[in-house]
PDB file of C-alpha atoms and ligand atoms in Angstrom:
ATOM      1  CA  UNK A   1       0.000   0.000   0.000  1.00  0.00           C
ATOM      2  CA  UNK A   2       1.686   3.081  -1.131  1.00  0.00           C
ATOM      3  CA  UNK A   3       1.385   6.397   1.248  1.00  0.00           C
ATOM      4  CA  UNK A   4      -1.209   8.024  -0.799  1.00  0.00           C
ATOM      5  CA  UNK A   5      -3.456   4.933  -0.470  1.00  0.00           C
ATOM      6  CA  UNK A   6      -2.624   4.835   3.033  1.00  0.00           C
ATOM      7  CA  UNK A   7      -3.838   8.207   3.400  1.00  0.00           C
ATOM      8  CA  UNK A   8      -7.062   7.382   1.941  1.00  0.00           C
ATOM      9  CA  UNK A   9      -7.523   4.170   4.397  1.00  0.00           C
ATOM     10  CA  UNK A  10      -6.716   6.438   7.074  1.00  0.00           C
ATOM     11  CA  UNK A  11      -9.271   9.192   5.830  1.00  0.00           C
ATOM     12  CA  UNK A  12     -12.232   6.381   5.352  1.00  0.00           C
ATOM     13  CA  UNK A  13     -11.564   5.386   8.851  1.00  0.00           C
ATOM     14  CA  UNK A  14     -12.537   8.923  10.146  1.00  0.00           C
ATOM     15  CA  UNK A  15     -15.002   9.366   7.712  1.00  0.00           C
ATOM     16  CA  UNK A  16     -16.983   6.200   8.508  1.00  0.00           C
ATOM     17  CA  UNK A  17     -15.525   3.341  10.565  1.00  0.00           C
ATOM     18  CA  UNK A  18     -13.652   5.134  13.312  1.00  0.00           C
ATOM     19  CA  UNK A  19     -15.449   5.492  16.734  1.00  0.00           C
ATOM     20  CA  UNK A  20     -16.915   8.175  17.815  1.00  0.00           C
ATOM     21  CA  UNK A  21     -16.496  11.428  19.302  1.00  0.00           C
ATOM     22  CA  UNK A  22     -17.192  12.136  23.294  1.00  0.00           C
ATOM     23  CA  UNK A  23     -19.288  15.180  24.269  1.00  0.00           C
ATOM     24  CA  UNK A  24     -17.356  18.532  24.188  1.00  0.00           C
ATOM     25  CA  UNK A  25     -16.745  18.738  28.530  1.00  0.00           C
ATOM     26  CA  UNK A  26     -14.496  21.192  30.331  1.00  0.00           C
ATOM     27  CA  UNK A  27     -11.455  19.964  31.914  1.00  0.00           C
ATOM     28  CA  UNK A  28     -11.798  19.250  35.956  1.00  0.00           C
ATOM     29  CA  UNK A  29     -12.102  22.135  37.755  1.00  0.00           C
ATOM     30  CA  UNK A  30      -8.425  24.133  37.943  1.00  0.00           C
ATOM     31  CA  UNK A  31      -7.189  21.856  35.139  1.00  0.00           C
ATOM     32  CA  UNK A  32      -5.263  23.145  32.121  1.00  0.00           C
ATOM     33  CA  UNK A  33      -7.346  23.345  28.895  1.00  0.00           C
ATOM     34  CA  UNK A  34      -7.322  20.023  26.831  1.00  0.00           C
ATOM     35  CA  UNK A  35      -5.618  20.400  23.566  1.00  0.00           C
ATOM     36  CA  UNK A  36      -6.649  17.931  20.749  1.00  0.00           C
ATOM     37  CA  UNK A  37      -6.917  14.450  21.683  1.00  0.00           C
ATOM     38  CA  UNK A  38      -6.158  11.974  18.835  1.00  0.00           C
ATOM     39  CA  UNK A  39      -6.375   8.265  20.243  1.00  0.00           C
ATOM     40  CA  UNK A  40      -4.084   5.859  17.256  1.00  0.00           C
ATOM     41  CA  UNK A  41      -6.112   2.778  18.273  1.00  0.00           C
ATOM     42  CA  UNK A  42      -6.092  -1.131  17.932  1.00  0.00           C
ATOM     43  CA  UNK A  43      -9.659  -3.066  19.101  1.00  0.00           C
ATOM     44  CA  UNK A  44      -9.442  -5.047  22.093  1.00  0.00           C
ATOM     45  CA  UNK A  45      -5.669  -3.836  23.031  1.00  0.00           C
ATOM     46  CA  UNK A  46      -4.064  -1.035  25.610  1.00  0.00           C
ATOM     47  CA  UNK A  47      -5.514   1.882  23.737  1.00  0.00           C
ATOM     48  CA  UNK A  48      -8.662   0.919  25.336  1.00  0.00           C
ATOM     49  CA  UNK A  49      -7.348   2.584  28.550  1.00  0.00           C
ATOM     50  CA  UNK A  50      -7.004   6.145  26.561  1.00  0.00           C
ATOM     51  CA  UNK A  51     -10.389   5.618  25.212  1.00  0.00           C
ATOM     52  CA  UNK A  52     -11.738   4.635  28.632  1.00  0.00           C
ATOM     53  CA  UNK A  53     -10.164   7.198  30.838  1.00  0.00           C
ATOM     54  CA  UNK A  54     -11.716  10.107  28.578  1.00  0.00           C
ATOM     55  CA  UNK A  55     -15.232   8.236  28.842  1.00  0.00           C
ATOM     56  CA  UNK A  56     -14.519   8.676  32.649  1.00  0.00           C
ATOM     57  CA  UNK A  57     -13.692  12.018  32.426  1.00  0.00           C
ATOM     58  CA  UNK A  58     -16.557  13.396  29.953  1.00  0.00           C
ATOM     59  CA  UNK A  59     -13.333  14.648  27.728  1.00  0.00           C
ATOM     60  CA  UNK A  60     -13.086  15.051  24.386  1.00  0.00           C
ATOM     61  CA  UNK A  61     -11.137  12.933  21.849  1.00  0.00           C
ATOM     62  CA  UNK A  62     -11.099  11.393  18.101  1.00  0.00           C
ATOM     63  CA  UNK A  63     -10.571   7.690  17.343  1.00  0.00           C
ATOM     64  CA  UNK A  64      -8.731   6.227  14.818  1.00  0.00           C
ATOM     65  CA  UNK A  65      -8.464   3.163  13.785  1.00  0.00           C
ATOM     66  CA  UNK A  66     -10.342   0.306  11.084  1.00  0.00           C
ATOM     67  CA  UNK A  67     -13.178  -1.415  12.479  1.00  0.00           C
ATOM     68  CA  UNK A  68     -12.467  -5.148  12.214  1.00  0.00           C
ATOM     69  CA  UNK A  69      -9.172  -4.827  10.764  1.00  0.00           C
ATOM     70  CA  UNK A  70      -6.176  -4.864  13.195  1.00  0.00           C
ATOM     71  CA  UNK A  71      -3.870  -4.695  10.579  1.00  0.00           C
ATOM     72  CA  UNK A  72      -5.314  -1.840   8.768  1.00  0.00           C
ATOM     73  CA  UNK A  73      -5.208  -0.169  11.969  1.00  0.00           C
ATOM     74  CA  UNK A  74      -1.766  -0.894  12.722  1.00  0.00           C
ATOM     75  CA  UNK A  75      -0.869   0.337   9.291  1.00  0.00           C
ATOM     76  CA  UNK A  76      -2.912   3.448  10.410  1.00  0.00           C
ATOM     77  CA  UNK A  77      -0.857   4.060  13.094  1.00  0.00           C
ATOM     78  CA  UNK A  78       2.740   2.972  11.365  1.00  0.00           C
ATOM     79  CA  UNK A  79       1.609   5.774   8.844  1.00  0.00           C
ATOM     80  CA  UNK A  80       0.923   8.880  11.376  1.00  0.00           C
ATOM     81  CA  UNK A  81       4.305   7.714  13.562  1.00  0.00           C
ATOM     82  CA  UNK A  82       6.949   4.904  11.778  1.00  0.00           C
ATOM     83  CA  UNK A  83       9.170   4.928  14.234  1.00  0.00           C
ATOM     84  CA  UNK A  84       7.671   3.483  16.947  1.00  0.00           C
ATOM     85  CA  UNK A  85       4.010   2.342  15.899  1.00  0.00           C
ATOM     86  CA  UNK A  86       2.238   0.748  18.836  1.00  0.00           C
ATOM     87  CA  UNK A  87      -1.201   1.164  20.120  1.00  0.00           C
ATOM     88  CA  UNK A  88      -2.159   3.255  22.123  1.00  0.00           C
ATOM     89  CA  UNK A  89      -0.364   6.251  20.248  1.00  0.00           C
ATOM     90  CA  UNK A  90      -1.616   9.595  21.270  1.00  0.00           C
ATOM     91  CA  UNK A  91      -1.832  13.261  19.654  1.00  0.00           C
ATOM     92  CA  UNK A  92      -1.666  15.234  22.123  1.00  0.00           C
ATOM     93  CA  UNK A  93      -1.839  18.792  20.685  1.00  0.00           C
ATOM     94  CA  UNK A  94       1.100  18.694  18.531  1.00  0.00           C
ATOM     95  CA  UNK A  95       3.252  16.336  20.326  1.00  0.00           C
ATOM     96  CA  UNK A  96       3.605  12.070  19.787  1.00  0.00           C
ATOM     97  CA  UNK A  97       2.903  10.280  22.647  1.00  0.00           C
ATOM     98  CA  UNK A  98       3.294   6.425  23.640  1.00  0.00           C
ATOM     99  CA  UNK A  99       3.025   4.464  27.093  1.00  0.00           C
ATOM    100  CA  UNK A 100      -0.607   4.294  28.001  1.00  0.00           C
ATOM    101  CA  UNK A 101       0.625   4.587  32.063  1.00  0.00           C
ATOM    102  CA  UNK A 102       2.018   7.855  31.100  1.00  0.00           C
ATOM    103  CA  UNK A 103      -0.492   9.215  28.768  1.00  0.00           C
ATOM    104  CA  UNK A 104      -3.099   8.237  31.509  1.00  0.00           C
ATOM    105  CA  UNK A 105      -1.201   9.994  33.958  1.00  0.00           C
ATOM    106  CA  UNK A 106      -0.621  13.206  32.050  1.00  0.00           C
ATOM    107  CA  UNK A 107      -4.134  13.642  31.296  1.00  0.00           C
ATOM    108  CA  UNK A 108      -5.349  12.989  34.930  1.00  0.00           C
ATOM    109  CA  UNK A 109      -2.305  14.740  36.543  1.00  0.00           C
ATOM    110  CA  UNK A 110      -2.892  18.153  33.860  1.00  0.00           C
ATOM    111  CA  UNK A 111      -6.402  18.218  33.033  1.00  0.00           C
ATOM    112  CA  UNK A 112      -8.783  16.762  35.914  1.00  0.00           C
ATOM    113  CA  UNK A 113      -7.024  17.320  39.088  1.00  0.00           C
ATOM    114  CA  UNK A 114      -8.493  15.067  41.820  1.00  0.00           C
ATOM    115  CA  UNK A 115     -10.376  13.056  39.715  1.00  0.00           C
ATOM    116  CA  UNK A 116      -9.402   9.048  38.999  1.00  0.00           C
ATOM    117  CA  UNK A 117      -6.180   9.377  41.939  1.00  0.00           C
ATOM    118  CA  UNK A 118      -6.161   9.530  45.062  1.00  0.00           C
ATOM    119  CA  UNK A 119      -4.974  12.970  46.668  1.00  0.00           C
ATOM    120  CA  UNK A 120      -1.114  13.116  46.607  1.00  0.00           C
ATOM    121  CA  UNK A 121      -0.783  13.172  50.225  1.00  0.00           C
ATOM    122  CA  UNK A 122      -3.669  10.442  50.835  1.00  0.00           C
ATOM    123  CA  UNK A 123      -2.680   6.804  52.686  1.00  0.00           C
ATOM    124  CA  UNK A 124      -3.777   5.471  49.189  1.00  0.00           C
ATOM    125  CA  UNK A 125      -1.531   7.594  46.382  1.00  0.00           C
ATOM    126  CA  UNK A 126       1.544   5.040  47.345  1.00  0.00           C
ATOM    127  CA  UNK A 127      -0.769   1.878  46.395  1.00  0.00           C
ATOM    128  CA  UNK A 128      -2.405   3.971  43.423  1.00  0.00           C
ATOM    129  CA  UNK A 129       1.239   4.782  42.134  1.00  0.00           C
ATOM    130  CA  UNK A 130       2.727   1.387  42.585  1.00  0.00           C
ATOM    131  CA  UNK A 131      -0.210  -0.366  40.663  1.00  0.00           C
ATOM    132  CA  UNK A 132      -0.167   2.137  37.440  1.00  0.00           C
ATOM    133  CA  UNK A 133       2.979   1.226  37.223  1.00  0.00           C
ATOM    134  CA  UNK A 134       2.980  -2.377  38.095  1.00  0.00           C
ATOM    135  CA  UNK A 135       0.132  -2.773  35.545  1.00  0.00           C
ATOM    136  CA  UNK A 136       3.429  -2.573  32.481  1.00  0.00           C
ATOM    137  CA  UNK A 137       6.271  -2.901  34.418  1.00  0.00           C
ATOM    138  CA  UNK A 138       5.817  -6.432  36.087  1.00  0.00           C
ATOM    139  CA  UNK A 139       2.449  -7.839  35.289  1.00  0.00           C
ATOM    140  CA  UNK A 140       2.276  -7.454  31.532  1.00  0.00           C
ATOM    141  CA  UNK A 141       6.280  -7.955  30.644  1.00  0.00           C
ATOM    142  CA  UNK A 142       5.744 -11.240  32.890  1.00  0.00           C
ATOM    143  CA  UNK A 143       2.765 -12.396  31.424  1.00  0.00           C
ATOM    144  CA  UNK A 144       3.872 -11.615  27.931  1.00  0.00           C
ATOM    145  CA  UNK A 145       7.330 -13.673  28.627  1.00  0.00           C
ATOM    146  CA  UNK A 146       5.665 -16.441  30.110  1.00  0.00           C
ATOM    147  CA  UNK A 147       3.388 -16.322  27.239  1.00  0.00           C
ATOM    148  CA  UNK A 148       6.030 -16.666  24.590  1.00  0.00           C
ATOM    149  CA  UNK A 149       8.176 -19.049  26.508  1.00  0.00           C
ATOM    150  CA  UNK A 150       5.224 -21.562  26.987  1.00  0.00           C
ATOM    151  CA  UNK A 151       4.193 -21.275  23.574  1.00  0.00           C
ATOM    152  CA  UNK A 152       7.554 -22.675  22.494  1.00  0.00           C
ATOM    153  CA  UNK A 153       7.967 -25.249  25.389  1.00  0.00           C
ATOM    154  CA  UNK A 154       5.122 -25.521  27.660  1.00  0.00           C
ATOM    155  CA  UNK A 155       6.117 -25.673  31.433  1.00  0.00           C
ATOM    156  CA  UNK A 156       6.726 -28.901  33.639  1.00  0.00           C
ATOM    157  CA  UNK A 157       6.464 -26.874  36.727  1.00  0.00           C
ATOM    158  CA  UNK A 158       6.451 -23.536  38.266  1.00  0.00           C
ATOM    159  CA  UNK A 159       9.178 -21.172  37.722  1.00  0.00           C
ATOM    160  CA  UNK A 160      11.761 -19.773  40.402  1.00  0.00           C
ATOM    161  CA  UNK A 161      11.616 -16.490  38.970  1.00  0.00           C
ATOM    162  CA  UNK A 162       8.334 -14.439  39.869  1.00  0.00           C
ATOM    163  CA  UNK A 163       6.199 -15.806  37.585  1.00  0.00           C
ATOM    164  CA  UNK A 164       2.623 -15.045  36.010  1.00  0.00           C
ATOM    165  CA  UNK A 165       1.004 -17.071  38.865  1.00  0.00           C
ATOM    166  CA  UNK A 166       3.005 -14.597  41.271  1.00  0.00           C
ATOM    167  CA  UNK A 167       2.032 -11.434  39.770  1.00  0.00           C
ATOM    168  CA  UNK A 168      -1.790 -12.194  39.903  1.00  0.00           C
ATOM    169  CA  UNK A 169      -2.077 -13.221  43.193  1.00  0.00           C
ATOM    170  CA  UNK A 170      -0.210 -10.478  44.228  1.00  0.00           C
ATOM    171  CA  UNK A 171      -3.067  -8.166  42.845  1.00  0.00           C
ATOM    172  CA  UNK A 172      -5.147 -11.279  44.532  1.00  0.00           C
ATOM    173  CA  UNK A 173      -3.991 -10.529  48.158  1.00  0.00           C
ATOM    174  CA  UNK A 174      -4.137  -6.751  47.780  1.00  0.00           C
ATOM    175  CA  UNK A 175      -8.036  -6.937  46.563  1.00  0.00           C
ATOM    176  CA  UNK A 176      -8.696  -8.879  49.415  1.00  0.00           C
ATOM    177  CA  UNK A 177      -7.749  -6.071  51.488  1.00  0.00           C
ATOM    178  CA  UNK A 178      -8.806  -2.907  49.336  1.00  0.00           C
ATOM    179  CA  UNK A 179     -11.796  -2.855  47.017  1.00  0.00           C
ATOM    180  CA  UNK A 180     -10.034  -0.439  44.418  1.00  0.00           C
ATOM    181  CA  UNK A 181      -6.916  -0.759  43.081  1.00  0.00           C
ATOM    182  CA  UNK A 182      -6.190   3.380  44.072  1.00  0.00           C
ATOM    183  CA  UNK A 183      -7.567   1.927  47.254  1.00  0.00           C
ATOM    184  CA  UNK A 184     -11.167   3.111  48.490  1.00  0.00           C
ATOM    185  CA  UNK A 185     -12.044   3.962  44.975  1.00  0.00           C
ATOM    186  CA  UNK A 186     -12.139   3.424  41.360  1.00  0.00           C
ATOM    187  CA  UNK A 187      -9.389   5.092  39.856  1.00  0.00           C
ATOM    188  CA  UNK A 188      -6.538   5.520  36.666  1.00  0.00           C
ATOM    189  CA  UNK A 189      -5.123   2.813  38.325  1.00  0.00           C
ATOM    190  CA  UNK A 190      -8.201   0.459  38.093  1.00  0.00           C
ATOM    191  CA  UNK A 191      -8.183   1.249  34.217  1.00  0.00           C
ATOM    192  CA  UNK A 192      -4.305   0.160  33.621  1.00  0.00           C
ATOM    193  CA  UNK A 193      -4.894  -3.098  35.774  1.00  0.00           C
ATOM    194  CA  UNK A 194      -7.370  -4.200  33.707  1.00  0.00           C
ATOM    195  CA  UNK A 195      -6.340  -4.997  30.459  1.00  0.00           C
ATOM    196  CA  UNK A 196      -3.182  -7.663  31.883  1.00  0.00           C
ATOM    197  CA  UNK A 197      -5.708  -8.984  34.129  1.00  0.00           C
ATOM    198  CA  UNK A 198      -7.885  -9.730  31.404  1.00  0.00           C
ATOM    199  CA  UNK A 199      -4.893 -11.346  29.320  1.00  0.00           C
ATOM    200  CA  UNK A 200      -3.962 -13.001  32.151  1.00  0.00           C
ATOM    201  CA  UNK A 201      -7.109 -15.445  32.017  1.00  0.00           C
ATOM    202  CA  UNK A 202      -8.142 -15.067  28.773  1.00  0.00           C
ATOM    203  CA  UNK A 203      -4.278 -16.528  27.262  1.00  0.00           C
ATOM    204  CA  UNK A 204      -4.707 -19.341  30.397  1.00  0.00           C
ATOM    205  CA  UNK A 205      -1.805 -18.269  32.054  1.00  0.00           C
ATOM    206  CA  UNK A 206      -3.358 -18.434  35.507  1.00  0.00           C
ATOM    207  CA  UNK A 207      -6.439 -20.085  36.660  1.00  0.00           C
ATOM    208  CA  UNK A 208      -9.029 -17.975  36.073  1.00  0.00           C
ATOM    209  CA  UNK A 209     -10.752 -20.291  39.370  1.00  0.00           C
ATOM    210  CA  UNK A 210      -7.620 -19.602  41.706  1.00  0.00           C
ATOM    211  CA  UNK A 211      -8.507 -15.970  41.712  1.00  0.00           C
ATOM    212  CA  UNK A 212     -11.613 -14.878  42.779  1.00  0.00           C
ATOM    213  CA  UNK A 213     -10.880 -11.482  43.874  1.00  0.00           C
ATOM    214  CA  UNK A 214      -9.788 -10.404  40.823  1.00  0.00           C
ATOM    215  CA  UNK A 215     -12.330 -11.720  38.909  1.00  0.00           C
ATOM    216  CA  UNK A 216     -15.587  -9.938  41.387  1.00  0.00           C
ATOM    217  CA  UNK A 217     -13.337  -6.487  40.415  1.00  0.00           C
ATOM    218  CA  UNK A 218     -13.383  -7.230  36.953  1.00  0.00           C
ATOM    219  CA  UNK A 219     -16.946  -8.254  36.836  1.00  0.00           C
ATOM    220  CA  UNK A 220     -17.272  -4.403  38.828  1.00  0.00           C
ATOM    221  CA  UNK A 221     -14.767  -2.169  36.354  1.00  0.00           C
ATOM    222  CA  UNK A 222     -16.579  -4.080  33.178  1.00  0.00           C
ATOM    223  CA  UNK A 223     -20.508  -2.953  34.466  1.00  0.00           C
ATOM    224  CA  UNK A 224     -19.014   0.713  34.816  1.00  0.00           C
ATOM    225  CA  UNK A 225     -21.208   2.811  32.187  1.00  0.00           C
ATOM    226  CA  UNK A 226     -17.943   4.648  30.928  1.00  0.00           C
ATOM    227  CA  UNK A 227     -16.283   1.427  30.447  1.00  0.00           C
ATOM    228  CA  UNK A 228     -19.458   0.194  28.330  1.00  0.00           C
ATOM    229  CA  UNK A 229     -19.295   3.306  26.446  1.00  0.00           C
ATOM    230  CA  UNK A 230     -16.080   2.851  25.900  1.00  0.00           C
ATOM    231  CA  UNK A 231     -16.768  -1.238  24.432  1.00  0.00           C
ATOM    232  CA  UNK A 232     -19.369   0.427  22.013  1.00  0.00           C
ATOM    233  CA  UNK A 233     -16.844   2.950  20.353  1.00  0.00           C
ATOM    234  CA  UNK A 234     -13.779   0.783  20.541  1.00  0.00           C
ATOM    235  CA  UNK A 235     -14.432  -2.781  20.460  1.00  0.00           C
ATOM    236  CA  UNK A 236     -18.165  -2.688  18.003  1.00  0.00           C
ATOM    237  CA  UNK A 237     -17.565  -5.993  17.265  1.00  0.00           C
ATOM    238  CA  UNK A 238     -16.215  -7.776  19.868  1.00  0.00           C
ATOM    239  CA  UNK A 239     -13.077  -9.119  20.877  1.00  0.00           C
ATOM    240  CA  UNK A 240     -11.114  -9.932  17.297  1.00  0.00           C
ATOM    241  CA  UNK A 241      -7.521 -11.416  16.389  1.00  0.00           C
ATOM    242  CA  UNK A 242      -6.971 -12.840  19.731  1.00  0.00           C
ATOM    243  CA  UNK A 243      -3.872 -14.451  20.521  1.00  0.00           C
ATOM    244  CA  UNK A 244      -4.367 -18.173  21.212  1.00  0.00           C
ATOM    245  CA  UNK A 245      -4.836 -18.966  24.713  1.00  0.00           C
ATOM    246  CA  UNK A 246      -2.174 -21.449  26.253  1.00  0.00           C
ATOM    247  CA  UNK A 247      -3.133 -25.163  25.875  1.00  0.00           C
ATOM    248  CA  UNK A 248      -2.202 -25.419  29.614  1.00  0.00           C
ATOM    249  CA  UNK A 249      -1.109 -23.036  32.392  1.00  0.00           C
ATOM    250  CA  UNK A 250       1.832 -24.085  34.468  1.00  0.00           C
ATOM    251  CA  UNK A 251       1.227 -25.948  37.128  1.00  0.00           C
ATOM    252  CA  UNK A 252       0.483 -23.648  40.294  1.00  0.00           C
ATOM    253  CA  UNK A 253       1.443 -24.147  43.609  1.00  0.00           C
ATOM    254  CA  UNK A 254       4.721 -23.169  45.963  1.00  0.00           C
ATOM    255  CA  UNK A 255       7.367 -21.646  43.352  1.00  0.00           C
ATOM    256  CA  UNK A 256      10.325 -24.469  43.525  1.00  0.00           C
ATOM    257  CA  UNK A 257      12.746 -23.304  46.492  1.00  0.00           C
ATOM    258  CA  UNK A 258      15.959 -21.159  44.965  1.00  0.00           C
ATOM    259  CA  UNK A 259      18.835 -22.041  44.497  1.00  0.00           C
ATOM    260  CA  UNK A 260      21.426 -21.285  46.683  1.00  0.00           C
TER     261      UNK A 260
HETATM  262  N1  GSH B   1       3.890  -0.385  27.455  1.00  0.00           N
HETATM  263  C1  GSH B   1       3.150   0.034  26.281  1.00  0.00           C
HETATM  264  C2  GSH B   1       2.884  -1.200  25.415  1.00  0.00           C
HETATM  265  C3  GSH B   1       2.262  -0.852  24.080  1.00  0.00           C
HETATM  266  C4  GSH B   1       2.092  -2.097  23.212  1.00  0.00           C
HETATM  267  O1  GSH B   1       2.997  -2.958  23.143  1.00  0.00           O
HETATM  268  N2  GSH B   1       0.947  -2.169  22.557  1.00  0.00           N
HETATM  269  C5  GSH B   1       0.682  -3.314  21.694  1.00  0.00           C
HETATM  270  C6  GSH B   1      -0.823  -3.499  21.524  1.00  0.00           C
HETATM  271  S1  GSH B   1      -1.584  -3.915  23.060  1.00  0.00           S
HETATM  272  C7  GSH B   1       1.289  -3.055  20.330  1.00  0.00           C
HETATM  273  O2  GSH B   1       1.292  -1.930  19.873  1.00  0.00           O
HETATM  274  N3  GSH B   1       1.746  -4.094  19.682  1.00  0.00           N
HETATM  275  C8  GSH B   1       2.253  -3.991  18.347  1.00  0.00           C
HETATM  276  C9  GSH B   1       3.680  -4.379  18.259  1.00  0.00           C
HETATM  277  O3  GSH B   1       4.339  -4.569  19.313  1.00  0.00           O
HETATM  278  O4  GSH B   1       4.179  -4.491  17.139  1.00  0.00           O
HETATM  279  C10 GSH B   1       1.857   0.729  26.721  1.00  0.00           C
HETATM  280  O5  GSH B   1       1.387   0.469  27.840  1.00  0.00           O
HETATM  281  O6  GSH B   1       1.345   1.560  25.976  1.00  0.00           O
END
C-alpha cells in the first residue's frame, strides 16, 4: 500500500468506521485546557485505557483506527508515527505520545485534578502509584514472557523467577484487602490493571478459578457505564484477532525453592 493509499484508508476510517467522538466537557475544575486528543487505536488492546479514561472524564477525543481490521489499523498508526508504531499512540496537541501509564497519567495529573487518583498526600496515592505502574512494568512484561516461553515449550512446573502465577495473586492478596486498586475507589489505576488482568485469564496463564478477587473487580470495572461506552466505540464488534490462549497453564502451587 503506497502512502497516498494509506492516506485514503486512514481518511475512510474517520469518515466512517472510526469510533466516535465524546461530548465537548471542560477539563476538571483548575485543570489546564485540553488540547486535541487523537487516540491511534487497535480493538481489544491497551488503547482501550485512553479511550476509557476520557469516557470517565466526559473529555473530548477522536478515534482512529479500522473497524475489524487490526492490521489496517496498525498500518494506520505505522503511517501517522513509523518509528515506533504501537497502540495506544496519542496526539496530544502537537506532540507524539506512547506508554498508556504515562499518557493516563498526564491527562489525569494536567487536566482533571483530583479526579481518577487519590490525593497526593492520601494513605492510598503510594498503592495507586505502585499499581499504574505495576500494571506494564511487572504484570504485563511477565505475562507476555511467560506467554512466549510456553508457547515454544510448555512448562513442567512452576518457575523460580516471579512468575505469572506470582504477579496475579499479588493483585489477589491486595483486593482482598482494598476494594479499588487506588484503594477506596475506582481510579486511573483500576483502568491500567485491567487490560493484563484480562490477558492473564483469557491466554490461560493463571487459573481464572484460583482468583476470585480479581475476577468480582473485573466483573465491577466491566458494568461501569464509561467502560461500556467505551466497548461500544472501541471494540463494536467484539473481541477480534486474539492471541491463542495457552493449551495449559503451568502448574500452580509453591514456586520451587531457589537455588542457593
Ligand atoms: N507499554 C506500552 C505497550 C504498548 C504495546 O505494546 N501495545 C501493543 C498493543 S496492546 C502493540 O502496539 N503491539 C504492536 C507491536 O508490538 O508491534 C503501553 O502500555 O502503551
Amino acid at each position: 500500500m503506497n502512502n497516498l493509499t494509506r492516506r485514503s484508508a486512514g481518511l475512510a476510517a474517520l469518515a466512517g468506521l472510526a469510533g466516535g467522538t465524546a461530548t465537548q466537557a471542560a477539563p476538571g475544575k483548575g485543570g489546564a485546557s485540553l488540547p486535541p486528543i487523537v487516540i491511534y487505536h487497535l480493538e481489544g488492546r491497551r488503547s482501550e485505557r485512553v479511550v476509557w479514561l476520557m469516557e470517565e472524564l466526559g473529555f473530548p477525543y477522536r478515534l482512529e483506527f479500522k473497524r475489524g481490521d487490526l492490521q489496517g489499523s496498525m498500518d494506520l498508526i505505522r503511517e501517522f508515527s513509523p518509528i515506533v508504531p504501537m497502540a495506544p499512540t496519542v496526539k496530544y496537541g502537537d506532540q507524539i505520545l506512547v506508554e498508556s501509564g504515562a499518557i493516563l497519567e498526564l491527562i489525569v495529573n494536567r487536566h482533571a485534578p483530583g479526579r481518577l487518583q487519590p490525593g497526593l498526600s492520601s494513605r492510598d496515592y503510594p498503592h495507586y502509584l505502585m499499581w499504574m505502574h505495576f500494571a506494564e512494568g511487572s504484570l504485563a512484561s511477565r505475562l507476555f514472557s511467560d506467554y512466549r516461553a510456553w508457547m515454544a515449550r510448555p512448562p513442567k512446573e512452576r518457575s523460580r523467577m516471579v512468575d505469572s502465577e506470582a504477579v496475579v495473586e499479588f493483585a489477589e492478596a491486595f483486593l482482598r484487602e482494598h476494594p479499588w486498586f487506588g484503594g477506596a475507589a475506582f481510579s486511573a489505576a483500576d483502568i491500567m490493571m485491567h487490560f493484563p488482568l484480562r490477558v492473564a485469564t483469557d491466554l490461560n496463564l493463571v487459573d481464572r478459578a484460583q482468583f476470585p478477587k480479581v475476577a468480582e473487580w473485573k466483573a465491577r470495572v466491566e458494568a461501569r457505564p464509561a467502560y461500556r461506552r467505551m466497548l461500544a466505540k472501541a471494540r463494536p464488534d467484539g473481541m477480534i484477532g486474539s492471541l491463542p490462549p495457552l493449551p495449559q497453564h503451568a502448574p500452580s502451587g509453591p514456586r520451587p525453592a531457589q537455588p542457593r
